[in-house]
Coordinates of C-alpha atoms in Angstrom, one line a residue:
M593 CA 13.9 -2.8 15.1
T594 CA 10.7 -4.9 14.6
K595 CA 11.3 -8.5 13.6
K596 CA 9.3 -10.5 11.8
I597 CA 9.9 -14.6 12.1
I598 CA 7.5 -17.0 10.7
V599 CA 6.9 -20.2 13.3
W600 CA 6.3 -23.5 12.1
D601 CA 4.5 -26.0 14.5
L602 CA 4.3 -29.5 12.4
G603 CA 2.7 -32.9 13.1
G604 CA 2.6 -36.0 11.3
T605 CA -1.2 -35.2 10.0
K606 CA -1.0 -31.2 10.4
C607 CA 0.6 -27.9 10.4
S608 CA -0.1 -24.7 12.3
A609 CA 2.0 -21.4 11.3
G610 CA 2.2 -18.3 12.8
V611 CA 3.2 -14.3 12.0
V612 CA 5.4 -13.8 14.7
V613 CA 6.7 -10.1 15.4
C614 CA 9.0 -9.5 18.2
Q615 CA 11.2 -6.5 19.6
P616 CA 14.5 -7.4 20.9
E617 CA 15.0 -4.2 22.8
S618 CA 12.1 -4.7 24.7
N619 CA 12.0 -8.8 24.9
T620 CA 8.0 -8.7 23.6
I621 CA 6.5 -11.2 21.5
D622 CA 3.4 -10.9 19.8
C623 CA 1.8 -13.9 17.2
Q624 CA -0.1 -11.3 14.6
Q625 CA -1.8 -14.0 12.5
R626 CA -2.6 -18.2 12.7
A627 CA -3.4 -20.7 10.2
T628 CA -3.5 -24.5 10.1
I629 CA -4.1 -27.0 7.5
K630 CA -4.1 -30.7 7.3
L631 CA -1.2 -32.4 5.6
S632 CA -3.5 -34.2 3.4
Q633 CA -5.1 -31.6 2.2
T634 CA -1.5 -30.7 0.6
T635 CA 0.4 -32.5 -2.1
S636 CA 4.0 -31.6 -1.4
L637 CA 6.4 -29.6 1.2
E638 CA 6.2 -26.5 -1.9
D639 CA 2.7 -26.5 -2.0
L640 CA 2.4 -26.6 2.2
I641 CA 4.8 -23.8 2.3
Q642 CA 2.2 -22.0 -0.5
Q643 CA -1.0 -22.7 1.1
L644 CA 0.7 -21.3 4.6
E645 CA 1.6 -17.8 2.6
R646 CA -1.5 -17.6 1.2
D647 CA -3.2 -18.6 4.7
L648 CA -0.9 -15.9 6.2
G649 CA -0.6 -13.3 3.8
V650 CA 3.0 -13.1 3.8
A651 CA 5.8 -14.2 1.7
F652 CA 8.4 -16.1 3.5
S653 CA 11.3 -14.8 1.5
E654 CA 10.4 -11.4 3.0
V655 CA 10.8 -12.4 7.1
D656 CA 13.4 -12.0 9.5
A657 CA 13.8 -15.6 9.9
I658 CA 12.2 -18.6 10.0
C659 CA 11.3 -21.6 12.6
I660 CA 10.7 -25.0 12.4
G661 CA 9.5 -26.6 15.3
A662 CA 8.9 -30.3 13.8
A663 CA 8.1 -33.9 14.7
G664 CA 10.8 -36.2 14.0
Q665 CA 14.4 -35.6 13.4
Y666 CA 16.5 -33.3 10.6
D667 CA 18.9 -35.0 8.7
N668 CA 20.8 -33.7 6.0
G669 CA 18.6 -31.3 5.0
F670 CA 15.6 -33.7 5.0
L671 CA 13.0 -34.0 8.0
L672 CA 12.2 -37.7 8.6
L673 CA 10.1 -39.2 10.9
E674 CA 9.5 -42.8 11.9
N675 CA 5.7 -43.1 10.8
G676 CA 6.2 -41.2 7.3
Y677 CA 5.0 -38.0 6.9
P678 CA 2.6 -37.6 3.4
Y679 CA 5.7 -36.9 1.2
P680 CA 9.1 -35.8 1.8
M681 CA 10.4 -32.7 3.5
P682 CA 13.4 -32.1 1.9
F683 CA 13.6 -28.2 3.6
A684 CA 17.1 -27.4 2.8
S685 CA 16.8 -27.7 -1.2
V686 CA 13.4 -26.1 -1.0
A687 CA 14.3 -22.8 1.6
K688 CA 17.6 -22.3 -0.9
K689 CA 15.2 -22.4 -4.3
L690 CA 12.5 -20.2 -2.2
K691 CA 15.3 -17.8 -1.2
W692 CA 14.4 -18.3 2.3
P693 CA 15.8 -16.3 4.9
R694 CA 17.8 -18.0 7.5
F695 CA 15.8 -20.8 8.9
E696 CA 16.4 -24.0 11.2
V697 CA 14.1 -27.0 12.1
I698 CA 14.1 -27.6 15.8
H699 CA 12.7 -30.5 18.2
D700 CA 8.7 -29.9 18.1
Y701 CA 8.8 -29.3 21.9
A702 CA 11.6 -27.2 21.6
P703 CA 9.2 -24.3 21.3
I704 CA 7.1 -25.1 24.0
V705 CA 9.9 -25.2 26.7
C706 CA 10.8 -21.9 25.1
A707 CA 7.6 -20.4 25.9
T708 CA 8.2 -20.8 29.5
F709 CA 10.6 -18.2 28.9
T710 CA 8.3 -15.2 27.7
S711 CA 5.4 -13.5 29.9
Y712 CA 3.5 -16.0 28.2
M713 CA 3.7 -17.7 31.6
Q714 CA 2.4 -15.1 33.4
D715 CA -1.0 -14.5 31.7
P716 CA -3.5 -16.8 33.8
K717 CA -5.4 -17.4 31.0
N718 CA -2.8 -19.4 29.5
I719 CA -1.7 -21.9 32.6
L720 CA -3.9 -24.1 34.2
R721 CA -1.7 -24.5 37.8
L722 CA -1.9 -27.6 39.6
N723 CA -0.1 -26.3 42.7
Q724 CA 0.8 -22.5 43.4
C725 CA 4.8 -23.4 44.0
E726 CA 6.7 -20.4 43.2
M727 CA 8.9 -20.8 39.9
N728 CA 12.5 -20.1 39.7
S729 CA 12.8 -18.5 36.9
Q730 CA 16.4 -19.9 36.3
G731 CA 16.0 -23.3 37.3
R732 CA 15.7 -26.3 35.3
R733 CA 12.1 -26.7 34.0
V734 CA 10.1 -29.3 31.3
A735 CA 8.0 -28.9 28.5
L736 CA 5.9 -32.5 28.5
G737 CA 3.8 -33.0 25.9
I738 CA 1.0 -36.1 25.7
G739 CA -0.5 -36.8 22.2
T740 CA -0.4 -38.8 19.3
G741 CA 3.1 -40.0 21.2
L742 CA 4.9 -38.4 24.1
G743 CA 7.2 -35.6 23.6
L744 CA 9.7 -33.8 26.2
K745 CA 12.4 -31.2 26.1
D746 CA 13.8 -29.5 29.5
G747 CA 16.0 -26.0 29.5
V748 CA 17.1 -23.6 31.2
L749 CA 16.7 -19.9 31.1
F750 CA 20.1 -17.5 31.4
S751 CA 20.2 -14.3 33.3
D752 CA 21.1 -12.6 29.8
G753 CA 17.7 -14.2 28.6
N754 CA 19.5 -17.2 26.3
F755 CA 19.5 -20.5 27.1
W756 CA 20.0 -24.0 27.3
L757 CA 17.9 -26.8 25.7
G758 CA 18.4 -30.7 26.9
K759 CA 18.5 -33.8 24.4
N760 CA 15.9 -36.8 25.3
E761 CA 13.6 -39.4 24.0
I762 CA 11.1 -39.4 27.4
G763 CA 8.4 -41.9 26.2
H764 CA 10.7 -45.3 26.1
I765 CA 11.3 -45.2 29.2
G766 CA 9.9 -48.5 31.1
I767 CA 7.3 -48.3 33.4
T768 CA 7.9 -50.8 36.7
T769 CA 5.9 -52.1 38.9
P770 CA 5.9 -48.6 42.0
P771 CA 7.0 -48.8 45.8
N772 CA 3.9 -47.1 46.5
G773 CA -0.1 -46.8 45.9
S774 CA -2.7 -48.8 47.3
K775 CA -3.8 -52.4 46.9
H776 CA -6.3 -51.5 43.9
Q777 CA -4.0 -49.6 41.9
L778 CA -0.9 -52.0 42.2
D779 CA -3.3 -54.6 41.0
R780 CA -4.7 -52.8 38.2
H781 CA -1.6 -52.3 36.8
K782 CA -0.2 -56.0 37.2
A783 CA -3.1 -56.6 35.3
F784 CA -3.1 -54.6 32.8
N785 CA 0.7 -55.1 32.1
H786 CA -0.5 -58.8 31.8
F787 CA -3.4 -57.9 29.3
L788 CA -0.8 -56.5 26.8
H789 CA 1.3 -59.2 26.9
E790 CA -1.8 -61.8 26.4
H791 CA -3.4 -59.9 23.8
L792 CA 0.1 -59.6 21.9
F793 CA -0.1 -55.3 22.6
L794 CA 3.3 -56.3 23.6
K795 CA 5.8 -59.0 22.8
A796 CA 6.7 -61.7 25.3
N797 CA 9.6 -59.7 26.6
Q798 CA 8.8 -56.2 25.5
P799 CA 8.9 -53.8 28.3
L800 CA 6.0 -51.8 29.1
T801 CA 6.5 -48.0 28.3
F802 CA 4.5 -44.8 29.0
E803 CA 4.2 -44.2 25.2
T804 CA 2.5 -47.5 25.0
V805 CA -0.2 -46.3 27.9
L806 CA -0.6 -42.4 27.5
S807 CA 0.0 -41.9 23.8
G808 CA -3.1 -42.2 21.8
Q809 CA -2.9 -45.4 20.7
G810 CA -2.4 -46.1 24.6
T811 CA -6.0 -45.0 25.8
V812 CA -7.8 -47.8 23.4
R813 CA -5.1 -50.4 25.1
L814 CA -6.7 -49.0 28.3
Y815 CA -10.3 -48.5 27.0
Q816 CA -10.1 -52.4 25.6
F817 CA -8.6 -53.8 29.0
F818 CA -11.3 -52.4 30.9
Y819 CA -14.3 -53.0 28.9
G820 CA -13.3 -55.3 26.3
D821 CA -15.1 -54.1 23.4
S822 CA -14.6 -56.7 20.5
E823 CA -15.3 -54.0 17.9
P824 CA -12.4 -51.6 16.9
V825 CA -12.5 -48.5 18.6
T826 CA -10.0 -45.1 17.6
P827 CA -8.6 -43.1 19.8
E828 CA -10.9 -40.3 19.1
Q829 CA -14.1 -42.1 20.0
V830 CA -12.5 -43.1 23.1
G831 CA -11.7 -39.7 24.0
I832 CA -15.6 -38.9 23.4
K833 CA -16.5 -42.0 26.7
M834 CA -13.5 -40.5 28.4
R835 CA -15.1 -36.7 28.1
D836 CA -18.9 -37.9 28.7
G837 CA -18.1 -39.6 31.9
S838 CA -19.0 -43.2 30.6
V839 CA -15.2 -44.7 31.5
P840 CA -14.7 -43.9 35.0
E841 CA -12.7 -46.7 35.7
M842 CA -10.7 -46.3 33.1
L843 CA -10.2 -42.1 33.6
D844 CA -8.5 -43.3 37.1
A845 CA -5.9 -45.8 35.3
F846 CA -4.9 -43.4 32.8
A847 CA -4.7 -40.2 35.0
W848 CA -2.5 -42.6 37.8
Y849 CA -0.6 -43.1 34.8
V850 CA 0.2 -39.6 33.4
G851 CA 0.9 -39.0 37.4
L852 CA 3.1 -41.7 37.4
F853 CA 5.0 -40.3 34.4
V854 CA 5.1 -36.7 35.9
G855 CA 7.0 -38.2 39.1
T856 CA 9.3 -40.1 36.8
V857 CA 10.2 -37.1 34.9
Q858 CA 10.5 -34.9 38.3
L859 CA 12.9 -38.1 39.7
I860 CA 15.2 -37.8 36.4
F861 CA 15.2 -33.8 35.8
M862 CA 14.4 -32.4 39.7
P863 CA 12.8 -29.1 38.0
E864 CA 13.1 -26.5 40.3
G865 CA 11.7 -24.1 37.0
G866 CA 8.5 -26.6 36.7
V867 CA 6.8 -29.2 34.9
W868 CA 4.7 -28.2 32.3
L869 CA 1.7 -30.0 30.2
T870 CA 0.5 -29.8 27.3
G871 CA -0.1 -32.3 24.0
G872 CA -3.2 -33.0 22.6
V873 CA -4.5 -35.7 24.9
A874 CA -3.9 -33.9 28.1
L875 CA -6.0 -30.3 26.7
S876 CA -8.8 -32.9 25.8
H877 CA -9.0 -34.4 28.9
L878 CA -7.9 -31.8 31.6
E879 CA -10.4 -33.7 33.9
V880 CA -7.9 -36.2 34.6
F881 CA -5.5 -33.5 36.6
E882 CA -9.2 -33.6 39.0
R883 CA -8.5 -37.3 40.0
Q884 CA -6.9 -38.3 43.1
D885 CA -5.3 -41.3 41.0
F886 CA -3.3 -38.1 39.2
Y887 CA -2.1 -37.4 42.2
D888 CA -1.2 -40.4 43.6
G889 CA 0.7 -41.8 40.6
I890 CA 3.1 -38.8 41.8
K891 CA 3.7 -40.2 44.9
A892 CA 3.9 -43.4 43.9
S893 CA 7.7 -43.5 43.6
P894 CA 8.1 -41.4 47.0
A895 CA 11.9 -40.3 46.8
Y896 CA 12.7 -36.8 47.4
L897 CA 9.0 -36.2 47.8
S898 CA 9.4 -33.6 50.2
Q899 CA 11.7 -31.6 47.6
R900 CA 9.6 -32.4 44.2
E901 CA 6.2 -31.1 46.3
H902 CA 8.0 -27.6 45.9
Y903 CA 8.1 -27.8 41.8
P904 CA 5.5 -26.2 39.9
L905 CA 3.3 -28.1 38.0
G906 CA 0.8 -27.0 35.3
V907 CA -0.9 -27.4 32.1
L908 CA -0.1 -24.8 29.4
C909 CA -3.5 -24.2 27.7
N910 CA -3.3 -21.5 24.5
P911 CA -2.3 -23.7 21.5
E912 CA -0.4 -20.5 20.8
H913 CA 2.2 -21.0 23.0
A914 CA 4.8 -23.1 20.4
L915 CA 4.7 -20.1 18.1
I916 CA 5.4 -18.2 20.8
G917 CA 8.2 -20.2 22.0
G918 CA 9.5 -20.8 18.7
G919 CA 9.4 -17.0 18.4
Y920 CA 11.9 -16.7 21.1
Y921 CA 14.1 -19.2 20.0
A922 CA 14.1 -17.6 16.7
A923 CA 15.1 -14.2 18.3
R924 CA 17.9 -15.5 19.9
R925 CA 19.4 -17.8 17.8
L926 CA 18.6 -16.9 14.7
V927 CA 17.6 -12.8 14.3
A928 CA 20.1 -12.0 17.3
A929 CA 22.8 -14.4 15.9
A930 CA 22.4 -13.0 12.0

């Protein structure tokens, strides 16, 4: 029997949502309608819901389940975000008032890793493969996001279609000086670390973390390190410079840190199911994955390198992957269990 699911991909500034149709018998999932609304254009959670219902053409109370992949932590019926949503997010009380079906608010990267459990991975239009290693379908895999912040979720798919998901906060891992690399790369890394402390981007004893470098604000810090622009710049302005080829030194450094991050994740999880990157910054700068510094960064930590070279690596390019993955999660955890 066909099941209709509403899926959200909710970030700090915008919400994308879709009407996902699944056929539990054949395990097929299809996103039939999609809408995106900036939170600044809404006044409350109920207003956001009303606008999504209008754009999607369906009342949420009439579907089989609702799955909300969201930035932040869901606690005691409220969704909380460190930097704050523009208004309160009391999902439990609003869902009860609006007579929603069964729903769940989950970590925003849980749907991303769930997308890797689906036929989404079989369509080459959805994936930019960075190597051609075979994916172990029941091996541990990692969805890795580089955007406003860093997101990660690891998971394992079982033979019956059920799954296990891990819990982690990857962006706060500190960056140490890696054992391998050219003299230029290692000197650049030390100088950048010194620059961050000297200009008070980091406090005296505060460690350099991956989120410090690879988030949207991290690109601004890298730009200021290389080009010393006294005028304030935004991540969007730096992004334009990265794409037009006017900041090659910075792009090399950014690529190296992305590679170092990927190599660190490989060592932590040893993911035979692969590392699959996505996120606004990653998708806006696919040229990063063509640079030698990216691959040098992966190899900068040489431990188990011969084994890690056999793990799949790619970029999830189709923006519907969060909705497809959320649909898969809901079909297994909400609809099937109802």
